[in-house]
């Protein structure tokens, strides 16, 4: 008997009707003879609403308590889904992340899965039940406190469980028909990819294509577990995230597989930094000590007359004020002139394994930006990715221009967004 893990995102379980629709879908999988484990997210925008609530009672909510609060969202949907399934005549048992054996580090708000001990899930399956697991949460190995895995983390719960249970596939059900060549919310002519490699999907997810949580892709690659991203609102075949592209197929040969964008970052510029060994190390060590993740870094050539340079870097906007005050504290020690903070930036990334063997991608990309009137402020690259930073107001226009410039537009509109607010 096959074992399948199915994950349903918030927009797929936004209200009672949706929960019943999803329950029917799960029941059909079970009745087709498979063992079924379901991972479910909080209903609709519940997580955002809970965060708002926390901010109303405290400007800086305590991490432990915030995690305790947020995990309640997934507990609501898991119990309702189990009830809806039993109403269809099948046995379903719900489990919190902790009960399902999702063991994590103790960093509240972005804990990492370090072990999965799904004994209770296996028991439920052996007894013929469908197991429903609350996504996005676990329990810390050392403190035993409840943790969350970061926004979008239910995808990672699903893949981690699928790997631990040796499932045949992890199905991620969402509000679009698969992974598209760009976010269907801003590029209506985006194409659905039949398949995408772990390598490309990692770059897409890391660059802001939130259709899959980055960690879930890392996990799937480590265990070579296929992910099938598809819609819970249609029966269409979705996108397979796999190790290698299958032979043939037109999209598979495209130089660019997809374009991701990200409007959630900010830029800090440190102006007039003395250009000598050890200064950059001092700045970035202080930021790392505060556990702030930075993304792109650019350092200008120092002006010959002054020996001073400017250093800019991007980081999640949510960390912006914390990082600014950390750098500010170094001003006396390092002697830089000033700090500038810019939260009106956007990032655009072109991703494709074909870039390795095709020169000229950067030139085409920049030409497309020029004709769209988009000014490039920062650039970074990997072997299969080119990213730029531009004004946030220009991002959507820039994505559309690059999409057309690389011939990614579909002949017929296939990018349907079935639900969700896209927050
Ligand atoms: P869920 O609630 O199911 O986890 P998410 O909102 O996290 O759903 O992810 C689905 C959304 O990801 C889509 O509605 C879409 O707007 C967005 N998205 C961004 N980039 C892409 C892409 N390349 N392909 C498909 N969806 C994308
Ligand atoms: N409910 C959580 C969030 O909104 C986790 C998830 O949906 O994956 O981020
Ligand atoms: Mg998601």
Short mmCIF file of C-alpha atoms and ligand atoms in Angstrom, two decimals:
data_model
loop_
_atom_site.label_atom_id
_atom_site.label_comp_id
_atom_site.label_asym_id
_atom_site.label_seq_id
_atom_site.Cartn_x
_atom_site.Cartn_y
_atom_site.Cartn_z
CA UNK A 1 0.00 0.00 0.00
CA UNK A 2 1.38 3.41 -0.97
CA UNK A 3 1.82 6.24 1.49
CA UNK A 4 1.14 9.79 0.49
CA UNK A 5 1.57 13.06 2.40
CA UNK A 6 -0.81 15.84 1.35
CA UNK A 7 -0.38 19.42 2.57
CA UNK A 8 -3.16 21.98 2.31
CA UNK A 9 -2.29 25.68 2.59
CA UNK A 10 -4.34 28.36 4.33
CA UNK A 11 -6.30 29.44 1.26
CA UNK A 12 -7.39 25.81 0.68
CA UNK A 13 -8.99 25.64 4.14
CA UNK A 14 -10.16 29.25 4.47
CA UNK A 15 -13.72 28.47 5.64
CA UNK A 16 -16.03 25.60 6.59
CA UNK A 17 -17.04 24.94 2.98
CA UNK A 18 -13.39 24.73 1.88
CA UNK A 19 -12.60 22.37 4.75
CA UNK A 20 -15.41 20.06 3.61
CA UNK A 21 -14.15 20.21 0.01
CA UNK A 22 -10.61 19.31 1.12
CA UNK A 23 -11.98 16.54 3.36
CA UNK A 24 -13.72 14.99 0.35
CA UNK A 25 -10.49 15.08 -1.60
CA UNK A 26 -8.56 13.41 1.23
CA UNK A 27 -11.29 10.78 1.60
CA UNK A 28 -11.02 9.98 -2.10
CA UNK A 29 -7.26 9.40 -1.78
CA UNK A 30 -7.82 7.12 1.20
CA UNK A 31 -10.58 5.20 -0.58
CA UNK A 32 -8.28 4.66 -3.55
CA UNK A 33 -6.23 2.43 -1.24
CA UNK A 34 -3.44 4.69 -0.02
CA UNK A 35 -2.30 5.50 3.49
CA UNK A 36 -2.80 9.21 3.90
CA UNK A 37 -1.04 11.73 6.14
CA UNK A 38 -2.32 15.29 5.89
CA UNK A 39 -0.52 18.45 6.95
CA UNK A 40 -2.69 21.50 7.29
CA UNK A 41 -2.05 25.25 7.65
CA UNK A 42 -4.09 27.77 9.61
CA UNK A 43 -7.35 28.89 7.98
CA UNK A 44 -7.04 31.80 5.54
CA UNK A 45 -5.27 34.76 7.08
CA UNK A 46 -5.46 33.45 10.67
CA UNK A 47 -1.70 33.65 11.25
CA UNK A 48 -1.61 37.31 10.19
CA UNK A 49 -4.59 38.07 12.40
CA UNK A 50 -2.94 36.40 15.40
CA UNK A 51 0.26 38.40 14.80
CA UNK A 52 -1.80 41.61 14.69
CA UNK A 53 -3.48 40.66 17.93
CA UNK A 54 -0.13 40.01 19.60
CA UNK A 55 1.16 43.39 18.43
CA UNK A 56 -1.89 45.07 19.92
CA UNK A 57 -1.08 43.78 23.39
CA UNK A 58 2.70 44.16 23.13
CA UNK A 59 4.95 46.00 20.64
CA UNK A 60 7.63 43.27 20.92
CA UNK A 61 5.86 40.02 21.83
CA UNK A 62 7.95 37.42 23.59
CA UNK A 63 9.08 34.71 21.12
CA UNK A 64 7.94 31.77 23.23
CA UNK A 65 4.48 33.20 23.75
CA UNK A 66 4.13 34.31 20.13
CA UNK A 67 4.88 30.76 18.98
CA UNK A 68 2.38 29.38 21.47
CA UNK A 69 -0.23 31.75 20.05
CA UNK A 70 0.50 31.15 16.35
CA UNK A 71 0.45 27.36 16.63
CA UNK A 72 -3.17 27.67 17.75
CA UNK A 73 -4.09 28.60 14.16
CA UNK A 74 -3.04 25.20 12.82
CA UNK A 75 -4.70 23.40 15.74
CA UNK A 76 -8.04 24.89 14.77
CA UNK A 77 -7.83 23.71 11.17
CA UNK A 78 -6.49 20.23 12.02
CA UNK A 79 -9.38 19.49 14.38
CA UNK A 80 -12.02 20.85 11.99
CA UNK A 81 -10.56 18.84 9.12
CA UNK A 82 -10.57 15.65 11.21
CA UNK A 83 -14.23 16.27 12.08
CA UNK A 84 -15.14 16.86 8.43
CA UNK A 85 -13.42 13.62 7.41
CA UNK A 86 -15.17 11.58 10.09
CA UNK A 87 -18.42 13.01 8.84
CA UNK A 88 -17.61 11.26 5.55
CA UNK A 89 -17.37 7.92 7.36
CA UNK A 90 -13.58 7.61 7.65
CA UNK A 91 -11.49 7.75 10.78
CA UNK A 92 -9.20 10.76 11.10
CA UNK A 93 -7.02 11.73 14.07
CA UNK A 94 -5.40 15.10 14.48
CA UNK A 95 -1.97 15.69 16.03
CA UNK A 96 -0.05 18.82 16.98
CA UNK A 97 3.48 19.12 15.57
CA UNK A 98 4.86 18.02 18.91
CA UNK A 99 2.61 14.93 19.03
CA UNK A 100 3.63 14.10 15.47
CA UNK A 101 7.29 14.06 16.57
CA UNK A 102 8.52 17.22 14.84
CA UNK A 103 11.63 17.99 16.91
CA UNK A 104 13.28 21.35 16.31
CA UNK A 105 15.92 23.78 17.46
CA UNK A 106 14.76 26.31 20.04
CA UNK A 107 14.92 29.50 17.94
CA UNK A 108 11.41 30.85 18.26
CA UNK A 109 9.82 32.06 15.04
CA UNK A 110 12.25 30.21 12.79
CA UNK A 111 13.14 26.91 14.36
CA UNK A 112 14.74 24.21 12.19
CA UNK A 113 13.60 20.62 12.11
CA UNK A 114 16.37 18.43 13.52
CA UNK A 115 14.55 15.14 13.95
CA UNK A 116 11.21 13.53 13.17
CA UNK A 117 9.89 10.72 15.37
CA UNK A 118 6.47 9.99 13.91
CA UNK A 119 5.55 6.99 16.12
CA UNK A 120 2.02 8.16 16.79
CA UNK A 121 1.41 8.86 13.12
CA UNK A 122 2.58 5.36 12.20
CA UNK A 123 0.29 3.90 14.86
CA UNK A 124 -2.69 5.83 13.52
CA UNK A 125 -1.92 4.69 9.98
CA UNK A 126 -1.51 1.06 11.08
CA UNK A 127 -4.96 1.27 12.63
CA UNK A 128 -6.41 2.44 9.34
CA UNK A 129 -6.88 6.09 10.30
CA UNK A 130 -5.97 9.19 8.34
CA UNK A 131 -3.44 11.26 10.31
CA UNK A 132 -3.90 15.03 10.27
CA UNK A 133 -0.89 17.02 11.45
CA UNK A 134 -0.76 20.72 12.35
CA UNK A 135 1.82 22.33 10.08
CA UNK A 136 4.47 24.97 10.84
CA UNK A 137 5.21 23.81 14.40
CA UNK A 138 7.29 21.51 16.51
CA UNK A 139 8.81 21.14 19.93
CA UNK A 140 12.34 22.21 20.84
CA UNK A 141 14.65 19.32 21.69
CA UNK A 142 16.35 21.15 24.56
CA UNK A 143 13.81 23.58 26.06
CA UNK A 144 10.73 21.43 25.25
CA UNK A 145 8.95 24.65 24.29
CA UNK A 146 6.61 24.86 21.33
CA UNK A 147 8.27 26.41 18.27
CA UNK A 148 7.28 27.59 14.80
CA UNK A 149 9.25 27.03 11.60
CA UNK A 150 8.88 30.49 10.01
CA UNK A 151 6.16 31.86 7.73
CA UNK A 152 5.13 29.30 5.14
CA UNK A 153 6.65 26.52 7.26
CA UNK A 154 3.82 24.00 6.86
CA UNK A 155 5.43 22.96 3.56
CA UNK A 156 8.48 21.93 5.55
CA UNK A 157 6.41 19.96 8.07
CA UNK A 158 4.93 18.04 5.15
CA UNK A 159 8.23 17.23 3.47
CA UNK A 160 9.93 16.34 6.76
CA UNK A 161 7.13 13.92 7.60
CA UNK A 162 7.10 12.50 4.08
CA UNK A 163 10.84 11.81 4.32
CA UNK A 164 10.57 10.26 7.80
CA UNK A 165 7.66 8.05 6.75
CA UNK A 166 9.32 7.12 3.46
CA UNK A 167 6.31 8.38 1.51
CA UNK A 168 6.18 7.98 -2.27
CA UNK A 169 5.45 11.66 -2.81
CA UNK A 170 4.65 14.85 -0.94
CA UNK A 171 1.74 16.72 -2.51
CA UNK A 172 1.56 20.45 -1.77
CA UNK A 173 -1.95 21.71 -2.47
CA UNK A 174 -2.25 25.46 -2.89
CA UNK A 175 -4.28 28.16 -4.65
CA UNK A 176 -2.49 28.03 -8.04
CA UNK A 177 -2.04 25.05 -10.39
CA UNK A 178 1.66 24.59 -9.76
CA UNK A 179 4.96 26.43 -9.98
CA UNK A 180 4.78 29.04 -12.73
CA UNK A 181 7.44 30.90 -14.68
CA UNK A 182 6.56 33.93 -12.49
CA UNK A 183 4.04 34.74 -9.78
CA UNK A 184 0.65 34.36 -11.52
CA UNK A 185 -0.67 37.24 -9.40
CA UNK A 186 1.49 39.70 -11.27
CA UNK A 187 2.15 37.95 -14.60
CA UNK A 188 -1.14 36.65 -16.02
CA UNK A 189 0.75 35.15 -18.97
CA UNK A 190 2.98 33.03 -16.68
CA UNK A 191 3.40 29.40 -17.75
CA UNK A 192 3.03 26.38 -15.54
CA UNK A 193 6.25 24.38 -15.35
CA UNK A 194 5.78 20.63 -15.83
CA UNK A 195 8.79 20.05 -13.68
CA UNK A 196 11.57 21.97 -12.03
CA UNK A 197 14.79 20.71 -10.46
CA UNK A 198 15.54 21.00 -6.74
CA UNK A 199 18.44 23.25 -7.66
CA UNK A 200 16.26 25.73 -9.56
CA UNK A 201 13.43 25.53 -7.03
CA UNK A 202 15.87 26.31 -4.23
CA UNK A 203 16.94 29.49 -6.01
CA UNK A 204 13.31 30.42 -6.79
CA UNK A 205 12.22 29.89 -3.18
CA UNK A 206 15.26 31.71 -1.78
CA UNK A 207 14.54 34.61 -4.13
CA UNK A 208 10.96 35.14 -2.98
CA UNK A 209 8.72 32.72 -4.94
CA UNK A 210 6.77 31.81 -1.85
CA UNK A 211 4.87 28.95 -3.46
CA UNK A 212 7.27 26.63 -1.56
CA UNK A 213 9.08 27.24 1.73
CA UNK A 214 12.85 27.24 1.17
CA UNK A 215 13.58 24.68 3.88
CA UNK A 216 11.08 22.24 2.42
CA UNK A 217 12.97 22.23 -0.87
CA UNK A 218 16.30 21.73 0.95
CA UNK A 219 14.77 18.83 2.84
CA UNK A 220 13.28 17.24 -0.28
CA UNK A 221 16.61 17.47 -2.07
CA UNK A 222 18.46 15.90 0.84
CA UNK A 223 16.10 12.90 0.82
CA UNK A 224 15.49 12.92 -2.94
CA UNK A 225 11.76 13.09 -2.27
CA UNK A 226 9.56 14.21 -5.16
CA UNK A 227 7.21 17.14 -4.44
CA UNK A 228 4.07 17.62 -6.51
CA UNK A 229 2.80 21.22 -6.26
CA UNK A 230 -0.82 21.45 -7.40
CA UNK A 231 -4.12 23.18 -6.79
CA UNK A 232 -6.69 22.03 -4.27
CA UNK A 233 -9.29 23.82 -6.40
CA UNK A 234 -8.75 21.83 -9.64
CA UNK A 235 -7.80 18.32 -10.67
CA UNK A 236 -5.04 19.40 -13.02
CA UNK A 237 -1.60 17.84 -12.89
CA UNK A 238 0.70 20.36 -11.18
CA UNK A 239 4.48 20.82 -11.15
CA UNK A 240 6.93 18.10 -10.13
CA UNK A 241 9.95 19.22 -8.16
CA UNK A 242 12.56 16.55 -8.78
CA UNK A 243 16.28 15.89 -9.03
CA UNK A 244 16.73 16.00 -12.80
CA UNK A 245 14.66 17.36 -15.63
CA UNK A 246 13.07 14.58 -17.66
CA UNK A 247 14.27 14.38 -21.27
CA UNK A 248 12.31 16.43 -23.81
CA UNK A 249 9.54 18.97 -23.31
CA UNK A 250 9.85 22.53 -24.52
CA UNK A 251 9.89 24.34 -21.16
CA UNK A 252 12.61 22.01 -19.94
CA UNK A 253 15.04 23.42 -22.49
CA UNK A 254 14.32 27.05 -21.72
CA UNK A 255 17.36 29.00 -20.58
CA UNK A 256 15.32 30.71 -17.89
CA UNK A 257 12.93 28.57 -15.85
CA UNK A 258 11.41 31.30 -13.79
CA UNK A 259 11.49 34.81 -12.42
CA UNK A 260 11.04 35.46 -8.72
CA UNK A 261 10.44 38.75 -7.01
CA UNK A 262 10.63 39.89 -3.43
CA UNK A 263 9.25 43.05 -1.89
CA UNK A 264 10.02 42.12 1.68
CA UNK A 265 13.60 43.39 1.92
CA UNK A 266 15.20 46.67 2.94
CA UNK A 267 18.63 48.17 2.25
CA UNK A 268 21.10 49.64 4.71
CA UNK A 269 23.95 51.79 3.41
CA UNK A 270 26.87 52.69 5.64
CA UNK A 271 28.36 55.87 4.22
CA UNK A 272 32.00 56.92 4.51
CA UNK A 273 33.51 53.74 5.90
CA UNK A 274 37.34 53.79 6.34
CA UNK A 275 38.66 51.39 3.67
CA UNK A 276 40.97 49.15 5.69
CA UNK A 277 41.25 45.47 6.50
CA UNK A 278 38.93 44.19 9.21
CA UNK A 279 36.23 46.86 9.03
CA UNK A 280 33.74 44.85 6.97
CA UNK A 281 34.42 41.82 9.16
CA UNK A 282 33.63 43.88 12.29
CA UNK A 283 30.33 45.17 10.88
CA UNK A 284 29.06 41.84 9.57
CA UNK A 285 30.18 39.95 12.69
CA UNK A 286 28.04 42.27 14.83
CA UNK A 287 25.08 41.65 12.54
CA UNK A 288 25.65 37.90 12.53
CA UNK A 289 25.90 37.87 16.34
CA UNK A 290 22.41 39.34 16.44
CA UNK A 291 21.24 36.46 14.23
CA UNK A 292 20.23 38.75 11.35
CA UNK A 293 20.42 37.16 7.91
CA UNK A 294 21.74 39.42 5.20
CA UNK A 295 21.26 38.92 1.47
CA UNK A 296 23.16 41.05 -1.06
CA UNK A 297 26.24 43.14 -0.25
CA UNK A 298 27.85 45.82 -2.40
CA UNK A 299 30.97 47.80 -1.53
CA UNK A 300 32.02 50.76 -3.66
CA UNK A 301 35.59 51.43 -4.72
CA UNK A 302 36.92 53.92 -2.18
CA UNK A 303 37.47 57.49 -3.28
CA UNK A 304 41.22 58.05 -3.69
CA UNK A 305 41.11 61.45 -2.01
CA UNK A 306 39.39 60.33 1.19
CA UNK A 307 40.11 56.60 1.49
CA UNK A 308 36.43 56.21 2.38
CA UNK A 309 33.96 53.78 0.86
CA UNK A 310 30.23 52.98 1.12
CA UNK A 311 28.90 49.54 2.00
CA UNK A 312 25.28 48.59 1.20
CA UNK A 313 23.49 45.38 2.10
CA UNK A 314 19.95 44.04 1.94
CA UNK A 315 18.11 42.13 4.64
CA UNK A 316 14.52 41.20 5.57
CA UNK A 317 12.62 44.42 6.28
CA UNK A 318 11.40 42.92 9.55
CA UNK A 319 15.02 43.01 10.79
CA UNK A 320 15.69 46.53 9.46
CA UNK A 321 15.43 48.61 12.63
CA UNK A 322 17.27 46.06 14.75
CA UNK A 323 20.17 45.87 12.27
CA UNK A 324 20.31 49.66 11.93
CA UNK A 325 20.71 50.13 15.66
CA UNK A 326 23.40 47.42 15.80
CA UNK A 327 25.41 49.21 13.10
CA UNK A 328 24.79 52.60 14.71
CA UNK A 329 26.48 51.37 17.88
CA UNK A 330 29.68 50.76 15.89
CA UNK A 331 29.97 54.33 14.64
CA UNK A 332 32.35 55.49 17.38
CA UNK A 333 34.59 52.45 17.01
CA UNK A 334 34.74 52.37 13.18
CA UNK A 335 34.30 56.04 12.42
CA UNK A 336 31.93 55.88 9.43
CA UNK A 337 29.98 59.01 8.49
CA UNK A 338 26.31 57.98 8.49
CA UNK A 339 23.74 55.25 7.92
CA UNK A 340 20.94 55.34 5.35
CA UNK A 341 17.92 53.07 5.59
CA UNK A 342 15.78 52.36 2.53
CA UNK A 343 12.66 50.21 2.78
CA UNK A 344 11.37 51.03 -0.69
CA UNK A 345 13.46 48.48 -2.58
CA UNK A 346 12.38 45.40 -4.50
CA UNK A 347 14.33 42.43 -5.82
CA UNK A 348 13.97 40.55 -9.06
CA UNK A 349 15.75 37.26 -9.83
CA UNK A 350 16.10 35.35 -13.07
CA UNK A 351 16.67 31.65 -12.53
CA UNK A 352 17.62 28.90 -14.94
CA UNK A 353 20.16 26.12 -15.18
CA UNK A 354 20.51 26.96 -18.90
CA UNK A 355 22.35 30.13 -17.88
CA UNK A 356 25.49 28.08 -17.31
CA UNK A 357 25.89 27.33 -20.97
CA UNK A 358 24.30 30.41 -22.56
CA UNK A 359 26.23 33.64 -22.61
CA UNK A 360 24.34 36.89 -23.02
CA UNK A 361 21.60 36.33 -20.43
CA UNK A 362 22.77 39.27 -18.34
CA UNK A 363 22.94 41.52 -21.38
CA UNK A 364 19.38 40.62 -22.45
CA UNK A 365 18.11 41.04 -18.91
CA UNK A 366 19.65 44.46 -18.45
CA UNK A 367 18.47 45.58 -21.90
CA UNK A 368 14.92 44.59 -20.92
CA UNK A 369 15.24 46.60 -17.71
CA UNK A 370 16.55 49.58 -19.65
CA UNK A 371 13.64 49.58 -22.09
CA UNK A 372 11.19 49.24 -19.20
CA UNK A 373 12.85 52.28 -17.59
CA UNK A 374 13.93 50.31 -14.52
CA UNK A 375 17.08 51.54 -12.81
CA UNK A 376 19.31 48.76 -11.42
CA UNK A 377 20.68 49.58 -7.95
CA UNK A 378 22.45 46.35 -6.93
CA UNK A 379 23.37 43.12 -8.70
CA UNK A 380 24.26 39.66 -7.44
CA UNK A 381 24.64 36.36 -9.23
CA UNK A 382 25.05 32.64 -8.68
CA UNK A 383 25.78 30.04 -11.35
CA UNK A 384 22.11 29.80 -12.24
CA UNK A 385 20.67 33.11 -10.99
CA UNK A 386 20.95 36.84 -11.64
CA UNK A 387 19.32 39.14 -9.09
CA UNK A 388 18.88 42.89 -9.17
CA UNK A 389 17.58 45.42 -6.68
CA UNK A 390 15.41 48.25 -7.99
CA UNK A 391 12.69 50.59 -6.69
CA UNK A 392 9.84 48.61 -5.14
CA UNK A 393 7.34 50.49 -7.29
CA UNK A 394 9.12 49.18 -10.42
CA UNK A 395 9.21 45.50 -9.49
CA UNK A 396 6.02 44.31 -11.16
CA UNK A 397 6.80 46.14 -14.38
CA UNK A 398 10.32 44.73 -14.29
CA UNK A 399 9.09 41.13 -13.83
CA UNK A 400 6.66 41.50 -16.72
CA UNK A 401 9.35 42.99 -18.98
CA UNK A 402 11.87 40.24 -18.18
CA UNK A 403 9.20 37.57 -18.66
CA UNK A 404 8.48 38.81 -22.16
CA UNK A 405 12.14 39.40 -23.01
CA UNK A 406 12.96 35.76 -22.28
CA UNK A 407 10.00 34.42 -24.27
CA UNK A 408 8.30 32.97 -21.22
CA UNK A 409 4.79 34.25 -21.98
CA UNK A 410 2.22 31.48 -22.50
CA UNK A 411 0.16 31.45 -25.71
CA UNK A 412 -3.02 30.86 -23.74
CA UNK A 413 -3.72 32.15 -20.27
CA UNK A 414 -3.22 29.26 -17.85
CA UNK A 415 -2.32 31.12 -14.68
CA UNK A 416 -5.43 30.96 -12.52
CA UNK A 417 -5.32 32.21 -8.94
CA UNK A 418 -8.16 30.40 -7.17
CA UNK A 419 -8.13 32.09 -3.82
CA UNK A 420 -6.17 33.61 -1.02
CA UNK A 421 -5.14 37.16 -0.40
CA UNK A 422 -1.56 36.58 -1.49
CA UNK A 423 -0.24 38.26 1.66
P1 LIG B 1 -0.45 28.37 0.68
O1 LIG B 1 -1.39 29.17 1.52
O2 LIG B 1 -1.14 27.28 -0.07
O3 LIG B 1 0.78 27.90 1.40
P2 LIG B 1 1.12 30.50 -0.51
O4 LIG B 1 0.39 31.80 -0.54
O5 LIG B 1 2.16 30.29 0.52
O6 LIG B 1 0.01 29.35 -0.47
O7 LIG B 1 1.80 30.19 -1.93
C1 LIG B 1 1.03 30.25 -3.10
C2 LIG B 1 1.23 31.60 -3.78
O8 LIG B 1 2.59 31.70 -4.19
C3 LIG B 1 0.43 31.81 -5.02
O9 LIG B 1 -0.87 32.29 -4.75
C4 LIG B 1 1.28 32.81 -5.79
O10 LIG B 1 0.80 34.13 -5.68
C5 LIG B 1 2.66 32.75 -5.11
N1 LIG B 1 3.76 32.54 -6.05
C6 LIG B 1 4.88 33.30 -6.11
N2 LIG B 1 5.68 32.89 -7.09
C7 LIG B 1 5.07 31.83 -7.68
C8 LIG B 1 5.41 30.98 -8.77
N3 LIG B 1 6.56 31.11 -9.44
N4 LIG B 1 4.54 29.99 -9.12
C9 LIG B 1 3.38 29.84 -8.44
N5 LIG B 1 3.00 30.62 -7.39
C10 LIG B 1 3.83 31.61 -7.01
N1 LIG B 2 0.17 29.44 8.91
C1 LIG B 2 1.58 29.70 8.72
C2 LIG B 2 1.77 30.97 7.91
O1 LIG B 2 0.81 31.63 7.56
C3 LIG B 2 2.31 28.54 8.12
C4 LIG B 2 1.92 28.16 6.73
O2 LIG B 2 0.85 28.57 6.25
O3 LIG B 2 2.68 27.42 6.09
O4 LIG B 2 2.89 31.33 7.65
MG1 LIG B 3 2.73 28.65 1.70
#
